[in-house]
Coordinates of N, CA and C in Angstrom, one line a residue:
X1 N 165.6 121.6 241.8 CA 165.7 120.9 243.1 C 165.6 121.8 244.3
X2 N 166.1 122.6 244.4 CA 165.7 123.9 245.3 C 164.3 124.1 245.8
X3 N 163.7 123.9 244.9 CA 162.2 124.1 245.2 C 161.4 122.7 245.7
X4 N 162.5 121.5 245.7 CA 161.7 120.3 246.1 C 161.8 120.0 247.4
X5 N 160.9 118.9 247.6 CA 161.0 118.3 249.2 C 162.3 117.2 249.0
X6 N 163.3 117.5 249.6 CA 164.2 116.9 249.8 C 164.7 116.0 251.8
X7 N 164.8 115.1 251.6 CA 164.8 113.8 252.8 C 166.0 113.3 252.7
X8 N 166.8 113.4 253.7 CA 167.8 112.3 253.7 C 168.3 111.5 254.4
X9 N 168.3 110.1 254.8 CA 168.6 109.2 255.8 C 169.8 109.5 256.3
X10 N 169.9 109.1 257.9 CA 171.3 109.3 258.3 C 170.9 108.3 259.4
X11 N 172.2 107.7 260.3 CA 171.9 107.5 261.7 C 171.9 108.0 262.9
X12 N 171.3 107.9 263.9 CA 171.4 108.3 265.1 C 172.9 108.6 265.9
X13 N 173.2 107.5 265.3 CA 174.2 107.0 266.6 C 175.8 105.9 265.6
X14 N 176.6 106.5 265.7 CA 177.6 105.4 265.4 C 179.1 105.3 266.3
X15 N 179.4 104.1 266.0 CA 181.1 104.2 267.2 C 181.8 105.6 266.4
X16 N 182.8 106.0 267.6 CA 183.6 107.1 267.5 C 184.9 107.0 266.3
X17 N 184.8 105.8 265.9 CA 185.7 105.5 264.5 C 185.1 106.0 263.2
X18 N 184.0 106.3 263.3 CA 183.3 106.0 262.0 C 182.3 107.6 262.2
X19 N 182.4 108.4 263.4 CA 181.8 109.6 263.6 C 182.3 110.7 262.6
X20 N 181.7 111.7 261.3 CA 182.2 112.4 260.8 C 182.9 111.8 259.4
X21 N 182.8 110.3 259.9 CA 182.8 109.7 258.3 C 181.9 109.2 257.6
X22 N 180.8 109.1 258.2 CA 179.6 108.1 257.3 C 179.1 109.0 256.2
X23 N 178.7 108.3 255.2 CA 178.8 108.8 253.4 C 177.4 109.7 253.8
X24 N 176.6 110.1 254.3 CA 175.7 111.0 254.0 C 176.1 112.5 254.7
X25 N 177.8 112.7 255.1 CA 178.1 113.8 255.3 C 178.9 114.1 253.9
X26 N 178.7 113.4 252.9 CA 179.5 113.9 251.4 C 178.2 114.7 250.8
X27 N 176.8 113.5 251.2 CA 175.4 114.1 250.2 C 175.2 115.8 250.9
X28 N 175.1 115.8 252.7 CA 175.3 117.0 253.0 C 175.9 118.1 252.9
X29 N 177.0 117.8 252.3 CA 178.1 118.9 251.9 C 177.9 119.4 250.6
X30 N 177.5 118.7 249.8 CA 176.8 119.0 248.2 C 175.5 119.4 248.5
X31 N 174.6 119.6 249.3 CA 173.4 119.7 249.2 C 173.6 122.0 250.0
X32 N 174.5 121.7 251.2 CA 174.7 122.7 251.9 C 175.8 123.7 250.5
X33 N 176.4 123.6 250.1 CA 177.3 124.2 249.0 C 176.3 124.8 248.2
X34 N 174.9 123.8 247.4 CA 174.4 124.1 246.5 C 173.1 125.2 247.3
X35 N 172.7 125.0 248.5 CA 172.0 125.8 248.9 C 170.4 125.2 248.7
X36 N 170.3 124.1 248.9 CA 169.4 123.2 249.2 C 168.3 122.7 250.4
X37 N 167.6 123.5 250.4 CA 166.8 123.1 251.6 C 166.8 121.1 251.7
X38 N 167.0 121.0 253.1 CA 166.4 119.5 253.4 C 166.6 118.6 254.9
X39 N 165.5 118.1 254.8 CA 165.4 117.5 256.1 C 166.2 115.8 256.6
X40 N 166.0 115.9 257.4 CA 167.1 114.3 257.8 C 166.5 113.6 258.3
X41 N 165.8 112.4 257.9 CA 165.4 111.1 258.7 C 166.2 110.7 259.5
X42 N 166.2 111.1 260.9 CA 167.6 110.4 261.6 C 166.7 108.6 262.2
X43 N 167.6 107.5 261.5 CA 167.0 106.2 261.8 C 168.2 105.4 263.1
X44 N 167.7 104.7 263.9 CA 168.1 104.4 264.9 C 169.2 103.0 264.0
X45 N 170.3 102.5 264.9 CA 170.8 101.3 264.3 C 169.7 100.4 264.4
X46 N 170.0 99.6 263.1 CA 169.3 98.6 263.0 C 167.8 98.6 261.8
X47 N 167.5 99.8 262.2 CA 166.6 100.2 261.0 C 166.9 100.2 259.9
X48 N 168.5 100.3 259.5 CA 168.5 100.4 258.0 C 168.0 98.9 257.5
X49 N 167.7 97.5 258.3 CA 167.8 96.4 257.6 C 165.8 96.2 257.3
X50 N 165.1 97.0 258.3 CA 163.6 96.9 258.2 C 163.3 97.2 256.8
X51 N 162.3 96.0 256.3 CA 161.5 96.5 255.3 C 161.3 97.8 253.9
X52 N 161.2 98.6 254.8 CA 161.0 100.0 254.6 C 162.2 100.7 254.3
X53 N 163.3 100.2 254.6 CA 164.5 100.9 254.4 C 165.3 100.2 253.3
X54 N 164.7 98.8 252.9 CA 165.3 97.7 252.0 C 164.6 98.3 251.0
X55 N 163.6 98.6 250.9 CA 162.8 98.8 249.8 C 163.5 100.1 248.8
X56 N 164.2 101.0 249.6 CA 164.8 102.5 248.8 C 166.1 102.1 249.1
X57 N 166.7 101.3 249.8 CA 168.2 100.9 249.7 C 168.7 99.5 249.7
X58 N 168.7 98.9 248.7 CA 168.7 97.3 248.4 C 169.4 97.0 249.1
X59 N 170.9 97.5 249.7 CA 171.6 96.8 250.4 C 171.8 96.9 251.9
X60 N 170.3 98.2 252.3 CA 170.3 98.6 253.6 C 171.4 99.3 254.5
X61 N 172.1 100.4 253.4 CA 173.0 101.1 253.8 C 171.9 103.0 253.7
X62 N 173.5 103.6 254.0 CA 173.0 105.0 254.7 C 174.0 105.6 253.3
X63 N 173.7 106.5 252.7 CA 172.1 107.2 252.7 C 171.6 107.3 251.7
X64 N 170.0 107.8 251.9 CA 169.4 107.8 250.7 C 168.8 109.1 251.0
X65 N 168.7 109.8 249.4 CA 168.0 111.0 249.2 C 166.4 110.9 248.5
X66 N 165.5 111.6 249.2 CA 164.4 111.2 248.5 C 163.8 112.8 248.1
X67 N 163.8 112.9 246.5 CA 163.4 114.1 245.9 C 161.6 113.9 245.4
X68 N 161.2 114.6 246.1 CA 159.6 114.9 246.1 C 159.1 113.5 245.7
X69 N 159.6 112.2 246.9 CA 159.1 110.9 246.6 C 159.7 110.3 245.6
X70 N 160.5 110.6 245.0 CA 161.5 109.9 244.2 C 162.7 109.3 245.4
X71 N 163.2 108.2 245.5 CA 164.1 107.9 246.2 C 165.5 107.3 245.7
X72 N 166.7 108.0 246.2 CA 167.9 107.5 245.2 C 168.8 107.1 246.7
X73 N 169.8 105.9 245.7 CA 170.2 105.4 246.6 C 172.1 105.6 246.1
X74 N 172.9 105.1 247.3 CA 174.3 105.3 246.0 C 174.7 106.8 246.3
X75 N 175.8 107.1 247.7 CA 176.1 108.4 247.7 C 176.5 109.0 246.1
X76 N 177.1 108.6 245.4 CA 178.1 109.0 244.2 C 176.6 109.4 243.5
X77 N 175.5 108.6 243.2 CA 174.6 109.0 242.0 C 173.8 110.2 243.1
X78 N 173.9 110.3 244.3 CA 173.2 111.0 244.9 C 173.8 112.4 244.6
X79 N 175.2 112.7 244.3 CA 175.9 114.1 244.8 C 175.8 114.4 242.8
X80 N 175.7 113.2 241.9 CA 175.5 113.9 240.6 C 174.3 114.1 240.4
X81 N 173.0 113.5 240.6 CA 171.8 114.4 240.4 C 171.8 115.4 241.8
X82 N 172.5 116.0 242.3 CA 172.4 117.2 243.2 C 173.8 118.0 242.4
X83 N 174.4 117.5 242.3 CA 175.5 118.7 241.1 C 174.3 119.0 239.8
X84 N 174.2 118.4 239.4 CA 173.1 118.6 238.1 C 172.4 119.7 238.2
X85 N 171.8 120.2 239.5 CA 171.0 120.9 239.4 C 171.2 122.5 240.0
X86 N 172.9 122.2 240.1 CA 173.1 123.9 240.6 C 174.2 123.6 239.9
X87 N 174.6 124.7 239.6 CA 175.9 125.5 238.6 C 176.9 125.6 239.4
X88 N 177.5 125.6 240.8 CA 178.3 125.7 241.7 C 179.0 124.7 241.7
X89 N 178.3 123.3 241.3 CA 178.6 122.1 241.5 C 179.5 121.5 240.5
X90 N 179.2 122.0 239.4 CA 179.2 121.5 238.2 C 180.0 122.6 236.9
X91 N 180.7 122.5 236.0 CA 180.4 123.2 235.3 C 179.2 123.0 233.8
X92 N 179.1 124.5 233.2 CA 178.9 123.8 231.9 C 179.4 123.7 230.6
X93 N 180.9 123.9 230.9 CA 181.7 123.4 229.5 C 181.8 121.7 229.8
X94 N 181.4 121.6 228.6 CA 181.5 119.6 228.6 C 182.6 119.1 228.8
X95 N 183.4 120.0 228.2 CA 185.0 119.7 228.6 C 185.5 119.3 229.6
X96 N 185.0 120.5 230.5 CA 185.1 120.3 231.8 C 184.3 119.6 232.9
X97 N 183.4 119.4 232.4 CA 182.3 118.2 233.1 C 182.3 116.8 232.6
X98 N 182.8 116.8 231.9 CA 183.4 115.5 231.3 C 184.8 114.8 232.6
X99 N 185.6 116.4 232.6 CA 186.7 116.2 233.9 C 186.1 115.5 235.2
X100 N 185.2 116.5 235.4 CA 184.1 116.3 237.0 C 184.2 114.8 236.6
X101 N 183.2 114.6 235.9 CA 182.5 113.0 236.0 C 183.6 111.9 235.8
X102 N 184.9 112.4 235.5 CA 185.8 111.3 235.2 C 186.4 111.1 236.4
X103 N 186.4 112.3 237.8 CA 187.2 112.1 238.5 C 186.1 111.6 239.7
X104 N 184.7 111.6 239.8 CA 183.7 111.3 240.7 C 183.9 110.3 240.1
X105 N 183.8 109.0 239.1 CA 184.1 107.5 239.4 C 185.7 107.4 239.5
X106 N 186.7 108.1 239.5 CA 187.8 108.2 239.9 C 187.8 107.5 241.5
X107 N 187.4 108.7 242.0 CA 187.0 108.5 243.8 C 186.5 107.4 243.8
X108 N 185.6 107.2 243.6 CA 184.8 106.2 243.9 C 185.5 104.8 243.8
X109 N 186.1 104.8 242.2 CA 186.4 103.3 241.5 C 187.5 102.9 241.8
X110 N 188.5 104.2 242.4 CA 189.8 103.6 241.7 C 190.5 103.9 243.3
X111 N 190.2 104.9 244.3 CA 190.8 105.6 245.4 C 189.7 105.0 246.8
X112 N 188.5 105.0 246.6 CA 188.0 103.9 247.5 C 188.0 102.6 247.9
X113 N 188.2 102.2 247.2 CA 188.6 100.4 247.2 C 189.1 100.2 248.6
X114 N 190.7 100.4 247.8 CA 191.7 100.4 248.8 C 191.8 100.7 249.7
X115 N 191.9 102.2 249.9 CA 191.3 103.0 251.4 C 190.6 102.1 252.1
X116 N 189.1 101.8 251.2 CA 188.2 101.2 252.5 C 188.6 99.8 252.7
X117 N 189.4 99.1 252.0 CA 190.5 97.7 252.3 C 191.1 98.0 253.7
X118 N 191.9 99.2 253.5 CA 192.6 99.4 254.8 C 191.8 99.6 256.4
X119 N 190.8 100.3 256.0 CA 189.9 100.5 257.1 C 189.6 99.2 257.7
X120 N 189.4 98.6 256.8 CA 188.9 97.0 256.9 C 189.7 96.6 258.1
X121 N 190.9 96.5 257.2 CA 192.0 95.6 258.2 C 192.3 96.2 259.7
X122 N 192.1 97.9 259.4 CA 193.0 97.9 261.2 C 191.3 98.2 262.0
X123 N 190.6 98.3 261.6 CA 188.9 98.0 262.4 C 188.6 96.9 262.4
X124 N 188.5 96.3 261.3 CA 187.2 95.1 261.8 C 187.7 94.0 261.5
X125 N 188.8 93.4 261.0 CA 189.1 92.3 261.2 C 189.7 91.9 262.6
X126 N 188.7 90.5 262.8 CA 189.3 90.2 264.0 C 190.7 89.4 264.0
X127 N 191.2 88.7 262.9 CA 192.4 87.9 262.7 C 193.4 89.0 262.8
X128 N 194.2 89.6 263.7 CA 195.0 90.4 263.7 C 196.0 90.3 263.1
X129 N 196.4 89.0 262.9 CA 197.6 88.3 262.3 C 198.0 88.3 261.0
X130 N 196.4 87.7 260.9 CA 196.3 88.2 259.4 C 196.4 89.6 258.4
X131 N 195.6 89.9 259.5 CA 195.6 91.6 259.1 C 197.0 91.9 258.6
X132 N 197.6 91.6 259.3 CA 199.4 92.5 259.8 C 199.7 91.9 258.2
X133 N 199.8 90.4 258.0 CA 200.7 90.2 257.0 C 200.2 90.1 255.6
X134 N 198.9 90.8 255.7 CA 197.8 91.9 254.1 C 198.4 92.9 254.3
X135 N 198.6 94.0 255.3 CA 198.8 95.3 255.2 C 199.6 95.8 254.3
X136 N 200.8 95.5 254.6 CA 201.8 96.2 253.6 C 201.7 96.2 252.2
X137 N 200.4 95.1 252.0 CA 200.2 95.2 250.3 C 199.2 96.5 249.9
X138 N 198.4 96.0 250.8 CA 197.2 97.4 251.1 C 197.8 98.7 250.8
X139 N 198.4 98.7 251.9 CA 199.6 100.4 252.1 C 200.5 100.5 251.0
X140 N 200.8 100.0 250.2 CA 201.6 100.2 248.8 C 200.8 100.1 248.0
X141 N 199.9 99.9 247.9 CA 197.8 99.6 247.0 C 197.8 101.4 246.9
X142 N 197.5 101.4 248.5 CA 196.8 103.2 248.5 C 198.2 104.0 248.1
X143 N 199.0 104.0 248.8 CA 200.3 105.0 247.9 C 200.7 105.2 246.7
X144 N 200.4 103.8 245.8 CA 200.3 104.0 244.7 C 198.9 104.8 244.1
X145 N 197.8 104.8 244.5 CA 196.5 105.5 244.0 C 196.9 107.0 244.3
X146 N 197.2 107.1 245.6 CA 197.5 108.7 246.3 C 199.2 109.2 245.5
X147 N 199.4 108.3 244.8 CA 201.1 109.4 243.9 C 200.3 109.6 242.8
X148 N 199.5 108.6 241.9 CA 199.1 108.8 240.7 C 197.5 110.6 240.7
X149 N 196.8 110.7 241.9 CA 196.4 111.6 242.1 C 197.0 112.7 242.6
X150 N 198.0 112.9 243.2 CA 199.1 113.8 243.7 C 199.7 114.5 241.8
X151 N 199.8 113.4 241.3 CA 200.5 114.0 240.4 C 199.3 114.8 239.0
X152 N 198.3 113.7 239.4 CA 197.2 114.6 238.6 C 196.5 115.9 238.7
X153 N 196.8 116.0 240.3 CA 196.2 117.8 241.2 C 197.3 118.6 240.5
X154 N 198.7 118.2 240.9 CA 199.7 119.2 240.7 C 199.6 120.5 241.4
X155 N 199.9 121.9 241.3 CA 199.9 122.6 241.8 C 198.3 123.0 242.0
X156 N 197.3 122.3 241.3 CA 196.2 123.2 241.4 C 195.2 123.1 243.0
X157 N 194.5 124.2 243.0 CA 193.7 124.0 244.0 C 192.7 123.0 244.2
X158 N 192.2 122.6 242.7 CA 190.7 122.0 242.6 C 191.2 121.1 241.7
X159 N 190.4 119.6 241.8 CA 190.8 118.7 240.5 C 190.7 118.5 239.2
X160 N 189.4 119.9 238.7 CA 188.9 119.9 237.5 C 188.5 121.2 237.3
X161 N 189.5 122.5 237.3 CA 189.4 123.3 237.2 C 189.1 124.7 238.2
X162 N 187.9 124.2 238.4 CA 186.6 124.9 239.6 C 186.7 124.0 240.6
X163 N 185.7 124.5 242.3 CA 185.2 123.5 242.7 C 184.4 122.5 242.3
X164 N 183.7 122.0 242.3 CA 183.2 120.6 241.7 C 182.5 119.6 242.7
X165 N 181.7 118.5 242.4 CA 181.0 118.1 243.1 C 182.4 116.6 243.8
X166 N 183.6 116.2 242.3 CA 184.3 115.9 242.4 C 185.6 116.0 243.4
X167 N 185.7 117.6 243.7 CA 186.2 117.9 244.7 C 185.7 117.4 246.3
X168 N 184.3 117.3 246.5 CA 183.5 117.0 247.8 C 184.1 115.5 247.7
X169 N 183.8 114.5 246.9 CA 184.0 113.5 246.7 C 185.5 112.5 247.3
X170 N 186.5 113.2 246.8 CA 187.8 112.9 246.6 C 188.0 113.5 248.0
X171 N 187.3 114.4 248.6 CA 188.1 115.2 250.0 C 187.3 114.3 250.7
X172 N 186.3 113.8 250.8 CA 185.7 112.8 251.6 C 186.6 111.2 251.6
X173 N 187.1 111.1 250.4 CA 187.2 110.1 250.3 C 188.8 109.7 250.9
X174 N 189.8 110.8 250.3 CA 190.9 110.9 251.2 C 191.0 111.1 252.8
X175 N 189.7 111.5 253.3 CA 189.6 111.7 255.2 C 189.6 110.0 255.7
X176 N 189.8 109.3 254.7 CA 189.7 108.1 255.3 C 190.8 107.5 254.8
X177 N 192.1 108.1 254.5 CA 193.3 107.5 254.9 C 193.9 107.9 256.4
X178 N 194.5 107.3 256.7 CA 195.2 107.3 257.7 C 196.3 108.6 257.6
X179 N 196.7 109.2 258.8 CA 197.4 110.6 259.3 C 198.4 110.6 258.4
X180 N 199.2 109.4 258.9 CA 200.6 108.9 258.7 C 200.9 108.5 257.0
X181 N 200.1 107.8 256.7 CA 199.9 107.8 254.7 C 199.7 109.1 254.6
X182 N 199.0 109.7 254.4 CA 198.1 111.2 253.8 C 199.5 112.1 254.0
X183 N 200.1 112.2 255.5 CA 201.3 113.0 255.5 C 202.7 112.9 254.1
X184 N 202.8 111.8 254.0 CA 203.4 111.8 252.6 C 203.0 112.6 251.4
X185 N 202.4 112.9 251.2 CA 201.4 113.2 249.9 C 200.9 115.0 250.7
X186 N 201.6 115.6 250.6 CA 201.9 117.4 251.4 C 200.8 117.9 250.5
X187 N 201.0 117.8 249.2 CA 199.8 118.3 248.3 C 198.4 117.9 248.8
X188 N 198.2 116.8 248.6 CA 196.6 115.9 248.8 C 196.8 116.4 250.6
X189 N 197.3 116.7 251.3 CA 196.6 116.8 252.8 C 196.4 118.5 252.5
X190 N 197.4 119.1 252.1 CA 196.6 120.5 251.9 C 195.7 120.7 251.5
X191 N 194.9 119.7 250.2 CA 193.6 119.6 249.4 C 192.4 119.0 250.2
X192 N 192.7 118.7 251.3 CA 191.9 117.8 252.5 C 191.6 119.9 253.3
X193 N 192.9 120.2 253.6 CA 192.6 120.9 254.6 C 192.0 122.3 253.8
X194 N 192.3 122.4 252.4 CA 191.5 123.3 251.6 C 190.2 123.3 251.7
X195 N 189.6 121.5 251.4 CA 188.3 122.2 250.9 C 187.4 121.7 252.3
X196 N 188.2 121.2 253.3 CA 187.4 120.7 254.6 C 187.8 122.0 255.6
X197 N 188.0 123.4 254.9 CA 187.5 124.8 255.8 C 186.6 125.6 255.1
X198 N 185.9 124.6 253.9 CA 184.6 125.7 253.4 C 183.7 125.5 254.3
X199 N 182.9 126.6 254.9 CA 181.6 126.5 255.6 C 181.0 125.4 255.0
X200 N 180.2 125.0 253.7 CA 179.7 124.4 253.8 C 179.7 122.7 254.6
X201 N 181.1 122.4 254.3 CA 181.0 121.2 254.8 C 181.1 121.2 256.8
X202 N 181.5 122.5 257.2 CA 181.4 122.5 258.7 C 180.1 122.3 258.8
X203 N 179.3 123.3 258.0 CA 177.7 122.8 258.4 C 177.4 121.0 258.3
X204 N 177.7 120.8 257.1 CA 177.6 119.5 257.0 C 178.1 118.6 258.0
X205 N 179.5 118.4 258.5 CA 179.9 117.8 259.1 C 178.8 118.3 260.5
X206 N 178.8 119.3 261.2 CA 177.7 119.9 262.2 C 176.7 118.7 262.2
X207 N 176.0 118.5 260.9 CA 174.4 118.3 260.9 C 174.8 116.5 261.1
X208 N 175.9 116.4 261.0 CA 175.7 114.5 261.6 C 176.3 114.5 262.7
X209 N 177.1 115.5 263.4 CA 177.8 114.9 264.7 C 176.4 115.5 265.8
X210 N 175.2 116.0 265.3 CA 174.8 116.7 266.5 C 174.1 115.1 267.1
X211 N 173.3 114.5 266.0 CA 172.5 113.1 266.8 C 173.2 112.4 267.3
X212 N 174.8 112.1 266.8 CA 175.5 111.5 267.6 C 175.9 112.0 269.2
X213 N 176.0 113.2 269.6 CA 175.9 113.4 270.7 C 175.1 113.5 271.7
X214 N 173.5 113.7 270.7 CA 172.0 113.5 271.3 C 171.9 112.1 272.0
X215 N 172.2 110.9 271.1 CA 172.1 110.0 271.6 C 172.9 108.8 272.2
X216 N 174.1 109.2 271.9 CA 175.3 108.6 272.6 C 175.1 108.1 274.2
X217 N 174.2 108.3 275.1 CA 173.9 108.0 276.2 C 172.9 107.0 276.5
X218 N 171.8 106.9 275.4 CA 171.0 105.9 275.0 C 171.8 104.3 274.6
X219 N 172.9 104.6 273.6 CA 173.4 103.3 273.2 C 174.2 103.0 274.3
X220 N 175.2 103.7 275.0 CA 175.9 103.1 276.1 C 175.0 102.8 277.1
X221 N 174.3 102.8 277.4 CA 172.8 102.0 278.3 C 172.8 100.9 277.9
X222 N 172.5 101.0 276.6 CA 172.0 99.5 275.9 C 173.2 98.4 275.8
X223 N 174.7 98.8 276.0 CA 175.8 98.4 275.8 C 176.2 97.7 277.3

C-alpha cells in the first residue's frame, strides 16, 4: 500500500462540535502511523449526498479511502486493510491479532453505540425533555461499557499487547465521551491522553482542522 495512490474524503467545513471528531481523523492517524503517502478529497457539505459520492458510499457519509481506484467505505474496514499492510499496525502472532480484531469490533460494536446515543441526546435532539428523561439510562449504558474496558486495559499501556490499529480505534472512540464520564475511568483518560500525544495522530488531527479553518468564513456568509 505504500506504493499506491491512495485518496481520502473528508469535509471542508463542520460545526465546532463535531471539529477534530469526524471518523476520517481515525483513517488519518492509521495511515500517518503506518507511513502512507495520501491525498484528501476535501468535499464541500452537501456533496456527500451527489451521485458520485453515493456510488463509493451507500449511505453518503465521510470517509472513504480509494486504493489505486479500488474504493472502501466503513472507517473500521478502512483502518484493517490499512493495518494489513504495515507491521506497526498490526501484529503477526495470530494470537495476538486475533486480540487486535476482537477489540476493533469491540470499539466499534459494543463502545460506540452508546457513546454516539449520548452525543445524540445532548446535540441533536430537539425534544429536550425528552432527552433529559433517556439520559440517565444512556449514562449508566456508557459507564457500564467504560468499567468493563477499564477492567480489560488494567495496568497496561496498549489493549493488545503492542500499539495496534485497535488502539487508534478505541482512543477515537473514547474522545467522544463526555469530560465528566471519561474523568471516572483515571485509567481510560490516561489511555486517551497516551496515545492522543503520538505525533502521528497530531498530524492527523492537523490535516482535518486546517480546511476547517480555510473555510469557516465561507459557511458563516452562507449562514
Amino acid at each position: 500500500m505504500k506504493n499506491s495512490k491512495l485518496t481520502l474524503t473528508a469535509f471542508d467545513w463542520v460545526p465546532d462540535f463535531a471539529q477534530g471528531h469526524v471518523r476520517d481523523l481515525r483513517v488519518r492517524w492509521a495511515l500517518e502511523e503506518a507511513g502512507f503517502p495520501y491525498e484528501v478529497e476535501v468535499m464541500a457539505q452537501g456533496a456527500q449526498r451527489a451521485p458520485a459520492h453515493l456510488r463509493r458510499q451507500p449511505f453518503g457519509q465521510i470517509p472513504t479511502l480509494e486504493i489505486d481506484g479500488l474504493s472502501l467505505f466503513e472507517s473500521g474496514a478502512i483502518l484493517w486493510r490499512i493495518a494489513e499492510a504495515d507491521d506497526a499496525l498490526l501484529p503477526a502472532d495470530i494470537a495476538a491479532r486475533s486480540r487486535v480484531l476482537s477489540w476493533v469490533f469491540g470499539a466499534l460494536n459494543s463502545l460506540e453505540p452508546p457513546i454516539g446515543m449520548l452525543a445524540t441526546l445532548d446535540l441533536f435532539i430537539e425534544d429536550k425533555d425528552a432527552a433529559a428523561r433517556i439520559r440517565p439510562e444512556v449514562v449508566r449504558a456508557v459507564q457500564g461499557k467504560l468499567k468493563r474496558l477499564a477492567e480489560a486495559l488494567g495496568p497496561d499501556p496498549h489493549i493488545a499487547g503492542s500499539f495496534s490499529v485497535a488502539d487508534i480505534l478505541l482512543t477515537t472512540v473514547l474522545r467522544d465521551v463526555p469530560d465528566d464520564l471519561l474523568a471516572g475511568f483515571p485509567s481510560l483518560q490516561a489511555y486517551v491522553e497516551r496515545h492522543t500525544a503520538r505525533p502521528a495522530f497530531s498530524a492527523a488531527l492537523e490535516g482535518q482542522m486546517r480546511p476547517f479553518a480555510e473555510n469557516a468564513a465561507r459557511y458563516e456568509k452562507a449562514s
